Amino acid sequence: MKICPSCYAVCTDQKWEFDEKTRQKAMKGNGWEKHLCPGCERVARGQVDGVVYLRGDFLNKHRKEAKNLIRSVAQKKLHKNIAARIYHIEEKKDEIIIETTDRTLAERLGKEFEKAFSGHLDIQWQHHSDFARVYWTRD
């Protein structure tokens, strides 16, 4: 059994997940080893597979709601795909830039912003790679 020392995810039968009971039980014995999970490995390597640009005056008036949505989407995606993480968030006056370790997380963030707040969504994929740029705007 492997336990990630960074996020405390547990790997059993080659599947990583967040399971506090399993982690606590394993740590009482000797049959486990420290190993970074795929998400923490991507963060450690600085692997960015998606960038989300949230832009517009709407963000000034609804920044708290926007940040809550970012957090909620990231948490849901993390429990489905342990490698999908937010790598970095940069906040500016009329813009939030989010770097993700997984292109599908970037896509999901854009789609959820469009669903929750309307606006305009544009998703661009780089040819021959797993990289996505997501642009959401609303004035």
XYZ file of N, CA and C in Angstrom:
417
model
N 0.846 -1.178 0.000
C 0.000 0.000 0.000
C 0.890 1.239 0.000
N 0.458 2.262 -0.734
C 1.190 3.526 -0.808
C 0.330 4.640 -0.221
N 0.991 5.570 0.436
C 0.315 6.751 0.966
C 1.082 7.977 0.497
N 0.369 8.935 -0.070
C 1.003 10.169 -0.534
C 1.303 11.055 0.682
N 2.571 11.435 0.865
C 2.912 12.272 2.017
C 2.437 13.715 1.879
N 2.025 14.096 0.687
C 1.600 15.470 0.456
C 0.097 15.669 0.688
N -0.722 14.802 0.079
C -2.181 14.973 0.187
C -2.858 13.847 0.966
N -2.101 12.840 1.340
C -2.581 11.692 2.123
C -3.540 10.784 1.368
N -3.487 10.811 0.039
C -4.255 9.848 -0.740
C -3.645 8.466 -0.521
N -4.457 7.441 -0.727
C -4.040 6.061 -0.486
C -4.143 5.283 -1.792
N -3.134 4.447 -2.060
C -3.149 3.600 -3.250
C -3.283 2.142 -2.823
N -4.386 1.533 -3.221
C -4.592 0.107 -3.002
C -4.981 -0.501 -4.341
N -4.403 -1.636 -4.663
C -4.684 -2.312 -5.939
C -4.500 -1.373 -7.131
N -3.456 -0.577 -7.100
C -3.077 0.363 -8.164
C -4.125 1.450 -8.416
N -4.962 1.725 -7.435
C -5.957 2.800 -7.560
C -5.776 3.777 -6.406
N -5.578 5.042 -6.767
C -5.424 6.099 -5.773
C -6.784 6.677 -5.422
N -7.001 6.932 -4.122
C -8.244 7.556 -3.677
C -8.030 8.177 -2.302
N -8.973 8.988 -1.901
C -8.946 9.578 -0.568
C -9.821 8.714 0.336
N -9.187 8.005 1.247
C -9.910 7.125 2.164
C -9.224 7.210 3.519
N -9.763 8.042 4.379
C -9.136 8.310 5.673
C -9.059 7.065 6.551
N -10.094 6.243 6.557
C -10.076 5.032 7.387
C -8.973 4.076 6.933
N -8.854 3.871 5.636
C -7.812 2.985 5.107
C -6.435 3.543 5.418
N -6.268 4.850 5.284
C -4.972 5.477 5.566
C -4.587 5.296 7.029
N -5.501 5.561 7.920
C -5.199 5.428 9.353
C -4.881 3.984 9.724
N -5.637 3.056 9.166
C -5.397 1.637 9.439
C -4.021 1.217 8.922
N -3.678 1.646 7.715
C -2.384 1.284 7.125
C -1.222 1.863 7.917
N -1.369 3.085 8.392
C -0.270 3.741 9.097
C 0.012 3.105 10.458
N -0.930 2.345 10.986
C -0.700 1.645 12.251
C 0.213 0.439 12.061
N 0.272 -0.068 10.833
C 1.105 -1.237 10.539
C 2.357 -0.853 9.771
N 3.049 -1.858 9.263
C 4.299 -1.635 8.526
C 4.156 -1.876 7.030
N 3.000 -2.225 6.549
C 2.835 -2.610 5.156
C 2.539 -1.469 4.212
N 3.121 -0.304 4.418
C 2.867 0.824 3.528
C 4.160 1.583 3.270
N 4.164 2.352 2.190
C 5.324 3.172 1.850
C 4.867 4.547 1.383
N 5.739 5.528 1.566
C 5.450 6.885 1.088
C 5.706 6.938 -0.410
N 4.769 7.518 -1.127
C 4.914 7.663 -2.574
C 3.977 8.777 -3.022
N 4.472 9.710 -3.822
C 3.604 10.777 -4.319
C 2.532 10.206 -5.236
N 1.318 10.663 -5.062
C 0.227 10.267 -5.950
C 0.419 10.971 -7.300
N -0.292 10.534 -8.343
C -0.133 11.161 -9.660
C -0.376 12.674 -9.669
N -1.337 13.152 -8.900
C -1.607 14.592 -8.851
C -0.466 15.365 -8.227
N 0.050 14.874 -7.113
C 1.169 15.551 -6.444
C 2.448 15.451 -7.268
N 2.608 14.344 -8.017
C 3.755 14.229 -8.927
C 3.686 15.310 -10.004
N 2.499 15.522 -10.568
C 2.337 16.551 -11.603
C 2.632 17.943 -11.047
N 2.171 18.206 -9.837
C 2.440 19.499 -9.204
C 3.938 19.656 -8.966
N 4.592 18.612 -8.464
C 6.032 18.667 -8.188
C 6.837 18.906 -9.466
N 6.390 18.331 -10.584
C 7.074 18.521 -11.874
C 6.713 19.844 -12.536
N 5.689 20.503 -12.037
C 5.226 21.737 -12.671
C 4.477 21.469 -13.959
N 3.831 20.323 -14.048
C 3.116 19.925 -15.258
C 1.774 20.643 -15.341
N 1.646 21.496 -16.321
C 0.399 22.232 -16.547
C -0.185 21.752 -17.873
N -1.386 21.184 -17.821
C -2.048 20.672 -19.021
C -3.284 21.472 -19.408
N -3.567 22.534 -18.649
C -4.701 23.376 -18.982
C -4.581 24.733 -18.324
N -5.036 25.763 -19.041
C -5.069 27.115 -18.484
C -6.461 27.687 -18.741
N -7.047 28.223 -17.686
C -8.381 28.817 -17.767
C -8.243 30.318 -17.546
N -8.819 31.097 -18.458
C -8.829 32.558 -18.342
C -10.273 32.989 -18.108
N -10.554 33.463 -16.920
C -11.877 33.990 -16.589
C -11.759 35.506 -16.632
N -12.547 36.154 -17.502
C -12.367 37.593 -17.714
C -13.696 38.327 -17.742
N -13.630 39.606 -17.346
C -14.781 40.487 -17.479
C -15.133 41.210 -16.198
N -15.930 42.277 -16.359
C -16.392 43.068 -15.214
C -17.216 42.236 -14.237
N -17.856 41.206 -14.735
C -18.671 40.329 -13.891
C -17.869 39.813 -12.693
N -16.589 39.526 -12.906
C -15.751 38.987 -11.825
C -15.591 39.969 -10.670
N -15.560 41.274 -10.974
C -15.435 42.270 -9.902
C -16.616 42.218 -8.942
N -17.790 42.012 -9.487
C -19.004 42.014 -8.677
C -19.301 40.647 -8.049
N -18.727 39.594 -8.614
C -19.068 38.237 -8.179
C -17.821 37.384 -7.916
N -16.773 37.998 -7.420
C -15.504 37.288 -7.197
C -15.665 36.155 -6.184
N -16.401 36.407 -5.116
C -16.580 35.382 -4.082
C -17.286 34.154 -4.663
N -18.356 34.381 -5.424
C -19.074 33.274 -6.047
C -18.181 32.533 -7.038
N -17.371 33.284 -7.788
C -16.458 32.671 -8.757
C -15.441 31.779 -8.053
N -14.855 32.272 -6.972
C -13.866 31.488 -6.236
C -14.499 30.251 -5.604
N -15.727 30.385 -5.118
C -16.430 29.222 -4.564
C -16.688 28.165 -5.635
N -17.057 28.614 -6.839
C -17.299 27.673 -7.929
C -15.999 26.973 -8.330
N -14.910 27.719 -8.406
C -13.605 27.120 -8.732
C -13.281 26.018 -7.724
N -13.411 26.328 -6.465
C -13.101 25.367 -5.393
C -14.007 24.131 -5.483
N -15.294 24.351 -5.693
C -16.253 23.252 -5.762
C -15.971 22.320 -6.940
N -15.746 22.897 -8.115
C -15.469 22.095 -9.312
C -14.176 21.306 -9.131
N -13.151 21.949 -8.589
C -11.864 21.275 -8.386
C -12.004 20.103 -7.415
N -12.764 20.280 -6.344
C -12.956 19.200 -5.362
C -13.694 18.016 -5.979
N -14.750 18.292 -6.733
C -15.509 17.210 -7.371
C -14.640 16.449 -8.362
N -13.875 17.181 -9.157
C -13.024 16.549 -10.162
C -11.922 15.733 -9.505
N -11.377 16.222 -8.402
C -10.297 15.534 -7.697
C -10.740 14.156 -7.217
N -11.962 14.037 -6.764
C -12.443 12.742 -6.279
C -12.733 11.769 -7.416
N -12.879 12.274 -8.640
C -13.038 11.406 -9.804
C -11.692 11.086 -10.446
N -10.764 12.042 -10.393
C -9.452 11.888 -11.034
C -8.398 12.512 -10.129
N -7.652 11.689 -9.438
C -6.693 12.174 -8.439
C -5.584 13.029 -9.050
N -5.374 12.908 -10.363
C -4.324 13.688 -11.027
C -4.784 15.091 -11.407
N -6.075 15.362 -11.320
C -6.627 16.661 -11.722
C -6.538 17.644 -10.563
N -5.592 18.569 -10.666
C -5.359 19.540 -9.589
C -5.274 20.950 -10.148
N -5.571 21.897 -9.297
C -5.262 23.286 -9.623
C -3.810 23.493 -9.233
N -3.007 23.910 -10.197
C -1.581 24.115 -9.967
C -1.309 25.523 -9.433
N -1.980 26.504 -10.036
C -1.733 27.897 -9.646
C -2.949 28.745 -10.023
N -3.240 29.730 -9.189
C -4.292 30.707 -9.489
C -3.690 32.096 -9.366
N -3.891 32.894 -10.399
C -3.440 34.290 -10.378
C -4.671 35.178 -10.511
N -4.826 36.088 -9.574
C -5.980 36.988 -9.597
C -5.546 38.394 -9.966
N -6.269 38.966 -10.918
C -6.075 40.355 -11.314
C -7.423 41.054 -11.177
N -7.456 42.343 -11.487
C -8.683 43.120 -11.303
C -9.875 42.502 -12.040
N -9.747 42.319 -13.340
C -10.855 41.803 -14.149
C -10.579 40.404 -14.682
N -9.691 39.653 -14.029
C -9.296 38.366 -14.589
C -8.819 37.415 -13.491
N -9.141 36.154 -13.673
C -8.581 35.080 -12.854
C -7.990 34.073 -13.832
N -6.724 33.719 -13.625
C -6.044 32.747 -14.477
C -5.764 31.508 -13.625
N -6.219 30.367 -14.105
C -6.080 29.118 -13.358
C -5.277 28.131 -14.200
N -4.174 27.649 -13.644
C -3.390 26.603 -14.300
C -3.758 25.272 -13.653
N -4.025 24.265 -14.486
C -4.424 22.955 -13.980
C -3.463 21.873 -14.461
N -3.410 20.778 -13.713
C -2.548 19.662 -14.089
C -3.253 18.688 -15.022
N -4.484 19.009 -15.409
C -5.278 18.111 -16.236
C -6.179 18.943 -17.144
N -6.150 18.660 -18.432
C -6.937 19.464 -19.370
C -8.433 19.328 -19.131
N -8.873 18.156 -18.663
C -10.309 17.983 -18.443
C -10.806 18.825 -17.271
N -9.944 19.100 -16.302
C -10.329 20.007 -15.214
C -10.488 21.421 -15.758
N -9.584 21.841 -16.633
C -9.696 23.170 -17.246
C -11.003 23.281 -18.032
N -11.296 22.257 -18.827
C -12.538 22.247 -19.599
C -13.760 22.291 -18.683
N -13.750 21.492 -17.625
C -14.876 21.437 -16.693
C -15.099 22.791 -16.032
N -14.011 23.460 -15.625
C -14.142 24.786 -15.014
C -14.846 25.746 -15.973
N -14.412 25.773 -17.221
C -15.038 26.653 -18.203
C -16.509 26.342 -18.411
N -16.825 25.065 -18.545
C -18.219 24.660 -18.771
C -19.104 24.987 -17.568
N -18.578 24.808 -16.368
C -19.362 25.118 -15.170
C -19.571 26.626 -15.012
N -18.581 27.438 -15.416
C -18.763 28.894 -15.376
C -19.834 29.317 -16.368
N -19.811 28.738 -17.561
C -20.832 29.067 -18.552
C -22.220 28.646 -18.054
N -22.308 27.483 -17.452
C -23.584 26.979 -16.934
C -24.111 27.845 -15.788
N -23.229 28.227 -14.873
C -23.652 28.976 -13.684
C -23.874 30.458 -13.947
N -23.035 31.051 -14.806
C -23.038 32.511 -14.956
C -23.278 32.990 -16.387
N -23.613 32.086 -17.313
C -23.740 32.427 -18.735
C -22.398 32.915 -19.260
N -22.389 33.945 -20.076
C -21.136 34.436 -20.631
C -20.755 33.695 -21.898
N -19.527 33.928 -22.367
C -19.028 33.312 -23.601
C -17.890 32.360 -23.264
N -17.960 31.140 -23.792
C -16.939 30.121 -23.540
C -16.264 29.729 -24.838
N -14.940 29.676 -24.815
C -14.151 29.228 -25.961
C -13.084 28.267 -25.437
N -13.100 27.037 -25.937
C -12.107 26.038 -25.535
C -11.240 25.722 -26.739
N -9.924 25.819 -26.543
C -8.967 25.549 -27.618
C -8.016 24.445 -27.174
N -7.859 23.442 -28.048
C -6.952 22.340 -27.757
C -5.736 22.457 -28.654
N -4.564 22.170 -28.102
C -3.360 22.162 -28.919
C -3.283 20.820 -29.635
N -2.961 20.879 -30.917
C -2.826 19.655 -31.698
C -1.644 18.843 -31.185
N -1.789 17.536 -31.185
C -0.729 16.597 -30.796
C -0.321 16.723 -29.334
N -1.208 17.217 -28.478
C -0.888 17.262 -27.049
C -2.178 17.226 -26.241
N -2.026 17.038 -24.959
C -3.176 17.033 -24.054
C -3.288 18.369 -23.336
N -3.191 19.459 -24.058
C -3.212 20.788 -23.458
C -4.438 21.549 -23.946
N -5.121 22.213 -23.012
C -6.305 23.007 -23.369
C -6.190 24.415 -22.803
N -6.606 25.379 -23.602
C -6.766 26.760 -23.143
C -8.261 27.043 -23.163
N -8.748 27.543 -22.034
C -10.179 27.787 -21.873
C -10.373 29.266 -21.569
N -11.228 29.909 -22.365
C -11.509 31.333 -22.190
C -12.987 31.495 -21.880
N -13.278 32.101 -20.730
C -14.657 32.426 -20.373
C -14.701 33.927 -20.107
N -15.658 34.610 -20.727
C -15.773 36.058 -20.527
C -17.229 36.443 -20.282
N -17.369 37.459 -19.442
C -18.683 38.066 -19.223
C -18.460 39.464 -18.662
N -19.064 40.442 -19.328
C -18.941 41.835 -18.866
C -20.094 42.241 -17.994
